[in-house]
Coordinates of C-alpha atoms in Angstrom, one line a residue:
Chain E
X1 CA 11.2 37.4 -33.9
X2 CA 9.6 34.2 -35.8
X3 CA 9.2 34.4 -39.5
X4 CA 7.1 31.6 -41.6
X5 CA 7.9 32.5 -45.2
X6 CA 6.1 30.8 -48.2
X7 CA 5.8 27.3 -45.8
X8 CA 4.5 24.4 -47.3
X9 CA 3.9 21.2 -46.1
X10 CA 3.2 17.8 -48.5
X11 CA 2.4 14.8 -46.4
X12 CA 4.3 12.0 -49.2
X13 CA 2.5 9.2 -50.4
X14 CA 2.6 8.3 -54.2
X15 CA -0.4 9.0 -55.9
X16 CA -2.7 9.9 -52.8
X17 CA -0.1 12.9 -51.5
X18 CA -1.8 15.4 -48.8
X19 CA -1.2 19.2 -49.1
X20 CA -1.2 20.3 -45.5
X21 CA 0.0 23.6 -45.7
X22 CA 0.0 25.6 -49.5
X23 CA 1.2 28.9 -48.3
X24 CA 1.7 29.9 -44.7
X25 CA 3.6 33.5 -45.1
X26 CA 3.2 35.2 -41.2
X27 CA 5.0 37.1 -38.3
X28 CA 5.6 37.0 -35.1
X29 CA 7.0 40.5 -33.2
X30 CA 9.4 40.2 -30.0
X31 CA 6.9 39.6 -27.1
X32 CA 3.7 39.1 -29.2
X33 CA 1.0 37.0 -28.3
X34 CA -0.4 35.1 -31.4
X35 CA -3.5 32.9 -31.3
X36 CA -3.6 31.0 -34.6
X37 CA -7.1 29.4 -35.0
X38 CA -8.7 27.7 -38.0
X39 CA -11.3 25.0 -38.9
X40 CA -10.6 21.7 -38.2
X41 CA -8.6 19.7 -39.6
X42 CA -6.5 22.5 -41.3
X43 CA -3.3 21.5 -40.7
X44 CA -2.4 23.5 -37.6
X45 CA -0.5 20.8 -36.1
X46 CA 1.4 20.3 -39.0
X47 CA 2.3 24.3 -38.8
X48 CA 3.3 23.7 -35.7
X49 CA 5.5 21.2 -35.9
X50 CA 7.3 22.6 -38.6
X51 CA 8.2 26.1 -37.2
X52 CA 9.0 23.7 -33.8
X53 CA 11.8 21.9 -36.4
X54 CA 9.9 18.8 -35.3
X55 CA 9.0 18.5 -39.2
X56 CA 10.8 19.6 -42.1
X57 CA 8.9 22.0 -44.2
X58 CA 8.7 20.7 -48.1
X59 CA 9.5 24.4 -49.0
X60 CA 9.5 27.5 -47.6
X61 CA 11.0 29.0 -44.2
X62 CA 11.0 28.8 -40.5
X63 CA 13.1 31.9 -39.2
X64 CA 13.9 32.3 -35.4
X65 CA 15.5 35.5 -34.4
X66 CA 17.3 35.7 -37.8
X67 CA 18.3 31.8 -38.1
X68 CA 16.9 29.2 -39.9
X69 CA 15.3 26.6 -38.3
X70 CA 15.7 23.1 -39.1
X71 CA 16.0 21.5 -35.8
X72 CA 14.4 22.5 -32.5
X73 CA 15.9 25.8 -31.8
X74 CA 17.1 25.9 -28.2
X75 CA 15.4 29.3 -27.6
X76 CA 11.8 27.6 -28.2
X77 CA 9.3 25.6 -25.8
X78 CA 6.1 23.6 -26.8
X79 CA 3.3 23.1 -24.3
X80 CA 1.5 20.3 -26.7
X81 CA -2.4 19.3 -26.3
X82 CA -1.7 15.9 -25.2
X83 CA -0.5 16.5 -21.4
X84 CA -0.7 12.9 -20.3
X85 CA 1.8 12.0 -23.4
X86 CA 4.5 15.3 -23.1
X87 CA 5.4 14.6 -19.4
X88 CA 7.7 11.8 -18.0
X89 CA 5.2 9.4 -16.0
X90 CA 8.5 7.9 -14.5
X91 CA 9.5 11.2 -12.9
X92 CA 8.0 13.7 -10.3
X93 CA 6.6 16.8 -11.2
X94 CA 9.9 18.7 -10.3
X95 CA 11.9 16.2 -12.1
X96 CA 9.8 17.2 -15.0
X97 CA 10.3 20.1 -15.3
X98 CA 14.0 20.5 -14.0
X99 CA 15.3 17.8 -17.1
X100 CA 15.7 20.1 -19.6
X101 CA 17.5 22.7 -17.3
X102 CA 19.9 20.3 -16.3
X103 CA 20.2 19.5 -20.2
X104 CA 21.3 22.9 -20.5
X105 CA 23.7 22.5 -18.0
X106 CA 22.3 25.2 -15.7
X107 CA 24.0 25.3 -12.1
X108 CA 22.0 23.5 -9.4
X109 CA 21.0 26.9 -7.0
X110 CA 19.7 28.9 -10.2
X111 CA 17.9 25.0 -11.6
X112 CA 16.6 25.5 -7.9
X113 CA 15.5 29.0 -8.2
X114 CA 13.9 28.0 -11.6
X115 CA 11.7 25.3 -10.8
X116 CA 10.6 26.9 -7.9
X117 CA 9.5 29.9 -9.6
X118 CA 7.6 28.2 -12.1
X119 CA 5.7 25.9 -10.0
X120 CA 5.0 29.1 -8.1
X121 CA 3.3 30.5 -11.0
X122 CA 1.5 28.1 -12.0
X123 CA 0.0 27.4 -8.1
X124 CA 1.6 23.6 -8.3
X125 CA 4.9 24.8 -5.6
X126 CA 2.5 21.9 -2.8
X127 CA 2.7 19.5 -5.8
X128 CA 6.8 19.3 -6.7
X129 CA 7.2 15.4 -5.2
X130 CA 4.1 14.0 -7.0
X131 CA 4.2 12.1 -10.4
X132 CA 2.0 13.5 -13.1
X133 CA 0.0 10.9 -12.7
X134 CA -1.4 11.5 -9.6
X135 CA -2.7 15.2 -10.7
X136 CA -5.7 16.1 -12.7
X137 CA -5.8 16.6 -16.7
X138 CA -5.4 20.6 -15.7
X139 CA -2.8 20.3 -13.4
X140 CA -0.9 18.2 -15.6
X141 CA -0.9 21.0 -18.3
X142 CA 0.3 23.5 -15.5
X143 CA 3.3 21.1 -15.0
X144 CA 4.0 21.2 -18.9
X145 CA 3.1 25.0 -18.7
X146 CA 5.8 25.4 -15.8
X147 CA 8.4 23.0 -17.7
X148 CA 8.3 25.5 -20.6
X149 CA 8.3 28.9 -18.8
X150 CA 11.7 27.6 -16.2
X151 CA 12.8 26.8 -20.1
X152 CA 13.2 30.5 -20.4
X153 CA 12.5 30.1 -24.4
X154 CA 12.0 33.2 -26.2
X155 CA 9.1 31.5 -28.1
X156 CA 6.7 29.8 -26.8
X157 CA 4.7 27.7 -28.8
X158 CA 1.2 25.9 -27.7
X159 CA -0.4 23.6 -29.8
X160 CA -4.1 23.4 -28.3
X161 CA -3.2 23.1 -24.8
X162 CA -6.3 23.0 -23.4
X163 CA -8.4 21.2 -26.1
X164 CA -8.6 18.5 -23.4
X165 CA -9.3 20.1 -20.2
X166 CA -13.0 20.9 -18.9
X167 CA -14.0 24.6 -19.3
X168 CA -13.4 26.0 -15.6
X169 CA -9.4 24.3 -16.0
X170 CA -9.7 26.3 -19.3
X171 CA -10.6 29.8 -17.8
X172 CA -7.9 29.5 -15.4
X173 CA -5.2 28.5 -17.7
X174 CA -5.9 31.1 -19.8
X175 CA -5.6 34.0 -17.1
X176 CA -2.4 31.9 -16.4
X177 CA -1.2 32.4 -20.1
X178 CA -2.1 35.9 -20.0
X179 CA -0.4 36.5 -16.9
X180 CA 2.7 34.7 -17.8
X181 CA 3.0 36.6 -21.0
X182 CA 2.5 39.8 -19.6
X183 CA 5.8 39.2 -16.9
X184 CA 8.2 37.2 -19.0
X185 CA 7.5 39.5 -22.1
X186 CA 7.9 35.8 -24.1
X187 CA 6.6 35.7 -27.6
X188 CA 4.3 32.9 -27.7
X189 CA 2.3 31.2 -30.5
X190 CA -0.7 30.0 -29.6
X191 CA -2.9 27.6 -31.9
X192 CA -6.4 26.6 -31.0
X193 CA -9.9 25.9 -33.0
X194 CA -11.6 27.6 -29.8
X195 CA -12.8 31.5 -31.8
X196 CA -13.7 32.4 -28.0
X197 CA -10.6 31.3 -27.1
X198 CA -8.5 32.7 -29.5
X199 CA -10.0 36.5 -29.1
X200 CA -9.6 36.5 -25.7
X201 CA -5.8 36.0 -25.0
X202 CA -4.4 37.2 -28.1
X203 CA -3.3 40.4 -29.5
X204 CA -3.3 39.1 -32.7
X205 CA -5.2 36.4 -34.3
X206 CA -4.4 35.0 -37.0
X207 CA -7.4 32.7 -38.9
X208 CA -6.1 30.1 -41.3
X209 CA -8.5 28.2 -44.2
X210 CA -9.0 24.8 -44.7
X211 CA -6.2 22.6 -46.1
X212 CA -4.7 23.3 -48.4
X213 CA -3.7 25.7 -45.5
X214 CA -3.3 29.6 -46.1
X215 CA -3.6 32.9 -43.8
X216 CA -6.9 33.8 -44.7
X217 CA -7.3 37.1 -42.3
X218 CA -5.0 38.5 -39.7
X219 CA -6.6 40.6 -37.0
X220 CA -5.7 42.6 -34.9
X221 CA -6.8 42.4 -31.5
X222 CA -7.5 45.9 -29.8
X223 CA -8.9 45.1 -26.9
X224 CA -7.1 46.5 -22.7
X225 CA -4.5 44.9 -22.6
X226 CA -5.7 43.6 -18.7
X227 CA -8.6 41.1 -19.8
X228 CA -10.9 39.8 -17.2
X229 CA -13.2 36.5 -18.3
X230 CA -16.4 38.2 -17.3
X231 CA -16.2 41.6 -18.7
X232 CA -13.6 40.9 -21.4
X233 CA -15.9 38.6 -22.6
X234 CA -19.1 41.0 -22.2
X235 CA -16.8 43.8 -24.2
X236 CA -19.2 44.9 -27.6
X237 CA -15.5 44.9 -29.1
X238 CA -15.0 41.2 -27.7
X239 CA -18.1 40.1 -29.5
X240 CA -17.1 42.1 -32.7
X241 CA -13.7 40.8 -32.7
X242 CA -15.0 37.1 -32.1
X243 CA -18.4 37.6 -34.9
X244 CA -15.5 38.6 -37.3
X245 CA -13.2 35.7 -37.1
X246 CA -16.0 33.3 -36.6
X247 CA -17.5 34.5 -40.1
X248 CA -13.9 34.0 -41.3
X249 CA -13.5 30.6 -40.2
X250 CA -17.1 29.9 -41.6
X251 CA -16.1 31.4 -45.3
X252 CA -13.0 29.3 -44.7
X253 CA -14.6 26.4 -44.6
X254 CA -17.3 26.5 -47.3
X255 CA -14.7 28.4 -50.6
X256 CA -12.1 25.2 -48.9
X257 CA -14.8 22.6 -49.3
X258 CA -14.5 21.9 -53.1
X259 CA -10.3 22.0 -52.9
X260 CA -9.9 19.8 -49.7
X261 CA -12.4 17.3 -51.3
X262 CA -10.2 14.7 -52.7
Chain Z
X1 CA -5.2 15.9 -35.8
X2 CA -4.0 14.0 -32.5
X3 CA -6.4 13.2 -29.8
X4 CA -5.6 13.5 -26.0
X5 CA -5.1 10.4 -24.2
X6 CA -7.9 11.4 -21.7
X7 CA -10.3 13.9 -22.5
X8 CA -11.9 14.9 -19.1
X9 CA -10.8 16.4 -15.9
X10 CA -10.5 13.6 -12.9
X11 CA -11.6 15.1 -10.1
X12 CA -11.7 11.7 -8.2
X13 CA -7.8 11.5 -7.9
X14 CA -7.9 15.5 -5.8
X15 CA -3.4 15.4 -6.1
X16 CA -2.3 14.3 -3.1
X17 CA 0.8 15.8 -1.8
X18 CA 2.2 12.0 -1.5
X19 CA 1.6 9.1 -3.3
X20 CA -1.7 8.0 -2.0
X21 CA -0.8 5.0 0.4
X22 CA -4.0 2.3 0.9
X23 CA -6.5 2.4 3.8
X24 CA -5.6 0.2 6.8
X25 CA -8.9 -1.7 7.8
X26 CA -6.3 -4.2 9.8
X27 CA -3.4 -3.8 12.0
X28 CA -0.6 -4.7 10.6
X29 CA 0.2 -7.8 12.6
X30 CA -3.7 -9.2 11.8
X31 CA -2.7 -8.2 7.8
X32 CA 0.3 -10.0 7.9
X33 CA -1.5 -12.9 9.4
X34 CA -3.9 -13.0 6.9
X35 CA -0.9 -12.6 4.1
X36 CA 1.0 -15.4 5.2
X37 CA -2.0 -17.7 5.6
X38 CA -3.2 -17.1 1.9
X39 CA 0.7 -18.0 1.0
X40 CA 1.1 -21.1 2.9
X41 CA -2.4 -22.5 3.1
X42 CA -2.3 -24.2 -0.9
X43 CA 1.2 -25.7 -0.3
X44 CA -0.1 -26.7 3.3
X45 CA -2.7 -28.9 1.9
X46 CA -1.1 -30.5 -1.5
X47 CA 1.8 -31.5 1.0
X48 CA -0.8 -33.0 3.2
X49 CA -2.3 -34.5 0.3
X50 CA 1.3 -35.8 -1.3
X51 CA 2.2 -37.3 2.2
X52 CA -1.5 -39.4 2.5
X53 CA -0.8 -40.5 -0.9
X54 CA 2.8 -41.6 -0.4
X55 CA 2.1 -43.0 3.2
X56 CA -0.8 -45.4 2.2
X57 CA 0.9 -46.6 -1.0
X58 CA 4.6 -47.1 0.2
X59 CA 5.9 -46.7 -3.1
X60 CA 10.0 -46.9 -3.1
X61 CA 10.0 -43.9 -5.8
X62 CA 7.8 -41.6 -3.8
X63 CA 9.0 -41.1 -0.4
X64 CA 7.0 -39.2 2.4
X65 CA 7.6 -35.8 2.6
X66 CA 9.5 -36.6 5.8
X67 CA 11.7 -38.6 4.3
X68 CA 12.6 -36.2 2.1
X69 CA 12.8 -33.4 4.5
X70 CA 15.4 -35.3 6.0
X71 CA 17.4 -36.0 3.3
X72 CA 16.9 -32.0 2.4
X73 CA 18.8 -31.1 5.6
X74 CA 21.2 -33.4 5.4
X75 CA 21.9 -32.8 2.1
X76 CA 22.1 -29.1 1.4
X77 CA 23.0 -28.1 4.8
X78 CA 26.3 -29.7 4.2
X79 CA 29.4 -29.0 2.2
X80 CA 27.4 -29.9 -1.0
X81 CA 25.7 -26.2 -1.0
X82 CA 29.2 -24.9 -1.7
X83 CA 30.0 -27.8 -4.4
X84 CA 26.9 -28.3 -6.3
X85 CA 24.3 -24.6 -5.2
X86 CA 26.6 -21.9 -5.4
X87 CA 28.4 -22.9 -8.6
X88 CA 24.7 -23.4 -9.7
X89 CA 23.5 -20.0 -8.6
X90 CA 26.7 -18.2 -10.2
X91 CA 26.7 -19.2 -13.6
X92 CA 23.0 -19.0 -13.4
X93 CA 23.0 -15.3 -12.6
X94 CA 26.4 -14.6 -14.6
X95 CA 24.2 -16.0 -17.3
X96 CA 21.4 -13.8 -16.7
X97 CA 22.8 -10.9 -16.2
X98 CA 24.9 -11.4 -19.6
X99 CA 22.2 -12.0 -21.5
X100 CA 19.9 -9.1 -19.7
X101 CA 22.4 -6.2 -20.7
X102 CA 23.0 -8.1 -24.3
X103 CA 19.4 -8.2 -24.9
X104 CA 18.8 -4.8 -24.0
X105 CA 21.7 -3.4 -25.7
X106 CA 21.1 -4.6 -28.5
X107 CA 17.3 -4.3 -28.4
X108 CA 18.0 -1.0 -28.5
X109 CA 19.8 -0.7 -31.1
X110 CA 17.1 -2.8 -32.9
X111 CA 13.7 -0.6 -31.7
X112 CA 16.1 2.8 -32.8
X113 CA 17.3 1.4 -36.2
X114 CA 14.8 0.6 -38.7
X115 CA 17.5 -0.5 -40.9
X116 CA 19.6 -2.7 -38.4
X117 CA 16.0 -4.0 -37.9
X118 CA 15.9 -5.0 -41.4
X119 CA 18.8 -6.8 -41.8
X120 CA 19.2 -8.7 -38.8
X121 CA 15.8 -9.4 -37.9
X122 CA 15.7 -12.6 -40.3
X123 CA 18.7 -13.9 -39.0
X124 CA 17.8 -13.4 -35.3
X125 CA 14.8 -15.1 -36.1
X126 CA 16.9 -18.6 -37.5
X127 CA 18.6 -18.2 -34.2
X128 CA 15.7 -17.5 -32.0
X129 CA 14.2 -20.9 -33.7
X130 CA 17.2 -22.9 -32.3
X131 CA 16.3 -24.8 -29.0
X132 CA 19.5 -23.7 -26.5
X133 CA 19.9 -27.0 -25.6
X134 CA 20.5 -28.6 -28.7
X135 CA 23.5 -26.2 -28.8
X136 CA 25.1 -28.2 -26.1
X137 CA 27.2 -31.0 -28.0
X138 CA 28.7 -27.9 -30.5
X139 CA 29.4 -26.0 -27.2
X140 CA 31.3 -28.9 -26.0
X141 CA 33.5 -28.8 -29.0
X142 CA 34.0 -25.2 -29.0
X143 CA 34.1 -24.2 -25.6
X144 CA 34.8 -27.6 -23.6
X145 CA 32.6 -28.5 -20.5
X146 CA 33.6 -25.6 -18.5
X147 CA 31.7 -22.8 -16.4
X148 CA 31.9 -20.9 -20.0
X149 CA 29.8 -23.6 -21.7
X150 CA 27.1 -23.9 -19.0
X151 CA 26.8 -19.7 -19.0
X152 CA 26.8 -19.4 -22.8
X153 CA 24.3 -22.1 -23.1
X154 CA 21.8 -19.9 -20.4
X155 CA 22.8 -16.8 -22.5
X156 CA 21.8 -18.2 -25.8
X157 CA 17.9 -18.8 -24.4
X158 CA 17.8 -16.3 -21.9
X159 CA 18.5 -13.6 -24.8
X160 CA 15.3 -13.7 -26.7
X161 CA 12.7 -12.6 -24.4
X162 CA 14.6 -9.8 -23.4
X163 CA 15.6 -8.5 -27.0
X164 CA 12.4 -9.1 -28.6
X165 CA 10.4 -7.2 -25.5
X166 CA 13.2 -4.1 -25.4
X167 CA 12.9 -4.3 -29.3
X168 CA 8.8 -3.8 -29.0
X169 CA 8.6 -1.4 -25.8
X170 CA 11.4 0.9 -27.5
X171 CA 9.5 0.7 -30.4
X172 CA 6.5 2.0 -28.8
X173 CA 7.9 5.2 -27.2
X174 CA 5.1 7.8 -27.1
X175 CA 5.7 9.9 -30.0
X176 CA 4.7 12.9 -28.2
X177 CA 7.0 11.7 -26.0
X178 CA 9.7 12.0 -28.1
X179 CA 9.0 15.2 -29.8
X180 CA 9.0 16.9 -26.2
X181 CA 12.4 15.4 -25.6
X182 CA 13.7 17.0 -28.9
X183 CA 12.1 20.3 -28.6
X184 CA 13.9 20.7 -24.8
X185 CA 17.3 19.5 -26.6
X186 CA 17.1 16.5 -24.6
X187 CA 20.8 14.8 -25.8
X188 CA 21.2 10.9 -27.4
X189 CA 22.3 9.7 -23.8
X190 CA 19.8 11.6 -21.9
X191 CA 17.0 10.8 -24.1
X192 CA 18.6 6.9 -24.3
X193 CA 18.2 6.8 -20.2
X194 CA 15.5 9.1 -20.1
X195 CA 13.2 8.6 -22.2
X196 CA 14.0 5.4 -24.0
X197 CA 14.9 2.8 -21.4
X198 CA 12.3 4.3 -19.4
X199 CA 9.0 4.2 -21.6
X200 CA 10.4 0.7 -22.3
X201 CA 11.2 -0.6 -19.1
X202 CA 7.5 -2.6 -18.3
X203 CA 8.3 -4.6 -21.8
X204 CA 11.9 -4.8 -20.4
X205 CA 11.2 -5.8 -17.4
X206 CA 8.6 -8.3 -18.9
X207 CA 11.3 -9.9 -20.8
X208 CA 13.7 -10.2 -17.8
X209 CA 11.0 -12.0 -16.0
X210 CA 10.4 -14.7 -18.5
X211 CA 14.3 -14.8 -18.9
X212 CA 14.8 -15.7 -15.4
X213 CA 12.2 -18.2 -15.7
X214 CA 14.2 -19.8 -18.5
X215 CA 17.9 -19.1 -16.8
X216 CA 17.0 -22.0 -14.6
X217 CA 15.8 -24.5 -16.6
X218 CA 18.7 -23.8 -18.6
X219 CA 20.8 -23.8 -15.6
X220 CA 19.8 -27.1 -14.9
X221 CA 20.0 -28.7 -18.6
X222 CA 23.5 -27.5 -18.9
X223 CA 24.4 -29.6 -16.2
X224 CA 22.7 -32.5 -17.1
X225 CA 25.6 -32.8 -19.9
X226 CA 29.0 -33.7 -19.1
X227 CA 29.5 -32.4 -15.6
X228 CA 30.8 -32.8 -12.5
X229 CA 29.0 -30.3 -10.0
X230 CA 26.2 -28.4 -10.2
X231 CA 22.5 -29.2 -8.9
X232 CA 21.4 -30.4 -12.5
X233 CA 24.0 -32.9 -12.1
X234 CA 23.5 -33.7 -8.6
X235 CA 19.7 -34.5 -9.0
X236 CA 20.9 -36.5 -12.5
X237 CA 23.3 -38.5 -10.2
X238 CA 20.9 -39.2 -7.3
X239 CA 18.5 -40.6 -9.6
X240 CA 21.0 -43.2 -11.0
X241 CA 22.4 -44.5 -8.0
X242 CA 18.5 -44.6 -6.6
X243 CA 19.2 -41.9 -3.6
X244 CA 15.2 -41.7 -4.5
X245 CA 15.0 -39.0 -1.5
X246 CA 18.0 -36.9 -2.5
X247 CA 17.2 -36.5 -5.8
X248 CA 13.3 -35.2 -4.5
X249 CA 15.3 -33.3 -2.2
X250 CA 17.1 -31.4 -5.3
X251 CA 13.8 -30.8 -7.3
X252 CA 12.4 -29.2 -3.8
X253 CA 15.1 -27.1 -3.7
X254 CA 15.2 -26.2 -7.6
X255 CA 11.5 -25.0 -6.8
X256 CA 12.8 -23.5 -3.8
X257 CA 15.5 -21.3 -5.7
X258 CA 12.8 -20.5 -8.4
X259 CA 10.6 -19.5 -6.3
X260 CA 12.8 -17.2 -4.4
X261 CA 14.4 -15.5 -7.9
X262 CA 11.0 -15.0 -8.5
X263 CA 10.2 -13.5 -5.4
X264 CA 13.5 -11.1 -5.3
X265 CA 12.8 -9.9 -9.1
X266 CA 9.1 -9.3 -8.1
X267 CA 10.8 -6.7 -5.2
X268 CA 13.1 -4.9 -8.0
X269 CA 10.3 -4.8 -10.5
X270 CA 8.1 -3.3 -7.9
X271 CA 10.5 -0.5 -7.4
X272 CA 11.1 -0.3 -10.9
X273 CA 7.8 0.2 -12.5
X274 CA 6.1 1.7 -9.8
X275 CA 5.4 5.0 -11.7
X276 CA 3.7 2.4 -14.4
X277 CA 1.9 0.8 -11.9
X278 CA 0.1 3.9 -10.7
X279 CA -0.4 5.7 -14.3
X280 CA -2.2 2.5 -15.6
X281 CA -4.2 2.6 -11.8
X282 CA -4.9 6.7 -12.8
X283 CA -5.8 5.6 -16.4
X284 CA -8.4 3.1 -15.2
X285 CA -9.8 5.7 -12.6
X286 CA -8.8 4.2 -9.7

């Protein structure tokens, strides 16, 4: 479904040029859920924005479904980190996230139907005539969250999208990622620095090193496929899983240290 | 790696359903009151002040307020409001208006184009530089002492603060912002009206006030020159032929007419930026 082959990123600037990303080679099945975590600072935003065509790549590819992207494919959303900055202060919350439908030139009952159904699942329906400013940091990211599912993308992409709400908002949006996935069969790619995090929701995670950025371990994530945040997170396999990529992410850092020091 | 523009939850601002209207300690009637007297008590007292001064020194070049008053009615309820205010109001808002949607078209254009930024910005800059009014003898010659001259030479100031502030607040479109519009295929005329105008309409908006401000003064300047009708000229006129309290009479209501632009542009501005003036309110944790 998404292919990153070879990807490499070079941030240009004479002399003092940044190597993001060396060697990002991954994939992403139909109606997989991904977590990508790595250390700080390793360029996962960068990743990001590249296989979101936000960025071109300095080599390597981005392949959606088949086709190449080098502008953002109209079968992706992005739910970004930075709420307050992705939504339109200037327009309600069903403005929000009806703008893009009516980009697509959708008819006005099934934009209805849509929106509705979003804001549904994402408990905001009481909330449609407010402006995003007038809701908290984690309903703000449910708006965002419910602008991207009425999207109807067939990837999903997240770029830390809860790196900035307070850990009880964080718990909930999860189970609301989870659940989302589970009835829209979306693929979604899911970056985060949160190990915890990372475990829990996907079925996959994928750890990255430090920049210069590789896939340093790819694991796969066997745990029911119904994940509750108290006994999920109690599961021996849960805390296996989670020792594993944490010892990753540690080796990461220290064999990247000497590389990423200039 | 980014940071988020707020890092916490607010749990102060619980999402109301509606936009979270003030508490009423007052009636309405007792607010209004209150409103009116904050508005009216200042002017109150310098006018009492102006008409002590004026009544115990009897100078012929300051008249009392009264006798100003009455040459106020006589004056401007009479034919001259269709000779000398109207015109004056016209090309003052054809002049506005001309140069709002030239300063924002092409401030536009500007904030997009990094290149079109290059290459006229030092040239805009000459222009900028040129006081309006000194453009009025070469308007003479090329446009004659017409309606056309008086509105180009309100154009040529009125311009600047709106093409430098749409140049800036385009300019400063949130690039998170921007991204989202391109990842949901927002197109080049929904993301111009949208996104663009939107995110830059408090510097816009900015700029129109401080044009509107200047759309007067020029109003009046151009019709200082080589006219016939207008209130510039009227107050210029008055003065020579020493109608002392006509020509008070016109300054009053010069401040009158700025005062009520001012008044009418706050109401639109109000409605325009509203969103702005309750994410900045949110921001500070109001």
């Amino acid at each position: 479904m998404l292919k990153v082959t070879a990807l490499q990123k070079i941030y240009n600037g004479g002399a003092s040029a940044v190597e993001a990303v060396r060697d990002l080679t991954f994939e992403l099945a139909e109606g997989e859920l991904v977590c990508l975590v790595g250390p700080s600072g390793c360029g996962k935003t960068t990743l990001l924005k590249c296989i979101a065509g936000l960025m071109p790549p300095t080599s390597g590819t981005v392949e959606l479904a088949g086709d190449s992207v080098t502008a953002p494919p109209p079968d992706m959303a992005v739910v970004f980190q930075e709420y307050g900055r992705s939504l339109f202060a200037w327009m309600s919350v069903r403005a929000n996230v009806e703008l893009p439908l009516k980009e697509k030139k959708l008819p006005k009952e099934r934009r209805r139907e849509l929106v509705a159904q979003s804001l549904e699942a994402v408990g905001l329906t009481a909330f449609a005539d407010s402006y995003p400013w007038q809701l908290s940091g984690g309903m703000q990211q449910r708006v965002a969250i419910a602008r991207a599912v009425a999207y109807e993308p067939k990837v999903l992409l997240m770029d830390e999208p809860f790196a900035a709400v307070d850990a009880q908002t964080r718990a909930d949006l999860e189970d609301l990622i989870r659940n989302i996935w589970q009835r829209l069969g979306v693929t979604v790619l899911f970056v985060t620095h949160d190990i915890d995090e990372a475990v829990y929701l996907g079925e996959r995670v994928l750890v990255l090193s430090s920049s210069p950025t590789v896939v340093q371990d790819d694991i796969t994530v066997d745990l029911p496929a119904e994940r509750d945040q108290l006994t999920t997170r109690q599961d021996e396999r849960f805390t296996e899983l989670r020792a594993r990529v944490y010892a990753q992410i540690q080796q990461a850092k220290n064999s990247a240290a000497p590389a990423a020091a200039h | 790696m980014s940071q988020p523009t707020h890092t916490t939850e607010r749990p102060a601002v619980q999402a109301p359903a509606h936009p979270p209207k003030p508490r009423r300690p007052m009636p309405l009637a007792a607010r209004i009151l209150l409103r009116t007297a904050h508005v009216l008590l200042l002017p109150a007292v310098l006018i009492g002040l102006y008409a002590y001064s004026t009544a115990t020194s009897g100078s012929y070049y300051t008249p009392t307020p009264g006798l100003i008053a009455d040459a106020f009615a006589e004056l401007w309820f009479s034919e001259r409001l269709l000779v000398d205010v109207i015109p004056s109001l016209i090309r003052l808002l054809t002049g506005f208006t001309i140069a709002a949607v030239t300063g924002v078209c092409l401030g536009v254009v500007l904030g997009v184009s990094k290149g079109v930024r290059a290459t006229l910005e030092p040239v805009l800059e000459f222009l900028r530089a040129i006081p309006p009014p000194v453009l009025i003898p070469l308007m003479i010659l090329l446009v004659g002492i017409d309606d056309s001259m008086k509105i180009l030479v309100i154009v040529s100031g009125c311009v600047w603060p709106v093409l430098l502030n749409t140049v800036e607040g385009v300019r400063a479109v949130d690039p998170v912002l921007a991204d989202t519009a391109r990842c949901y295929g927002l197109r080049t005329t929904t993301r111009l009206r949208v996104l663009v105008l939107r995110s830059a309409s408090p510097q816009i908006m900015a700029g129109l006030r401080l044009a509107l401000a200047l759309a007067i003064i020029l109003m009046v300047i151009s019709e200082m020159f080589a006219s016939s009708s207008g209130l510039g000229f009227a107050i210029v006129q008055f003065q020579r032929t020493f109608a002392i309290p006509e020509m008070w009479a016109g300054m009053v209501l010069l401040g009158l007419v700025g005062f009520a632009l001012t008044a009418v542009f706050g109401l639109v501005e109000g409605r325009v930026l509203r969103w702005y003036r309750g994410l900045r309110a949110a921001n500070r944790g109001e």
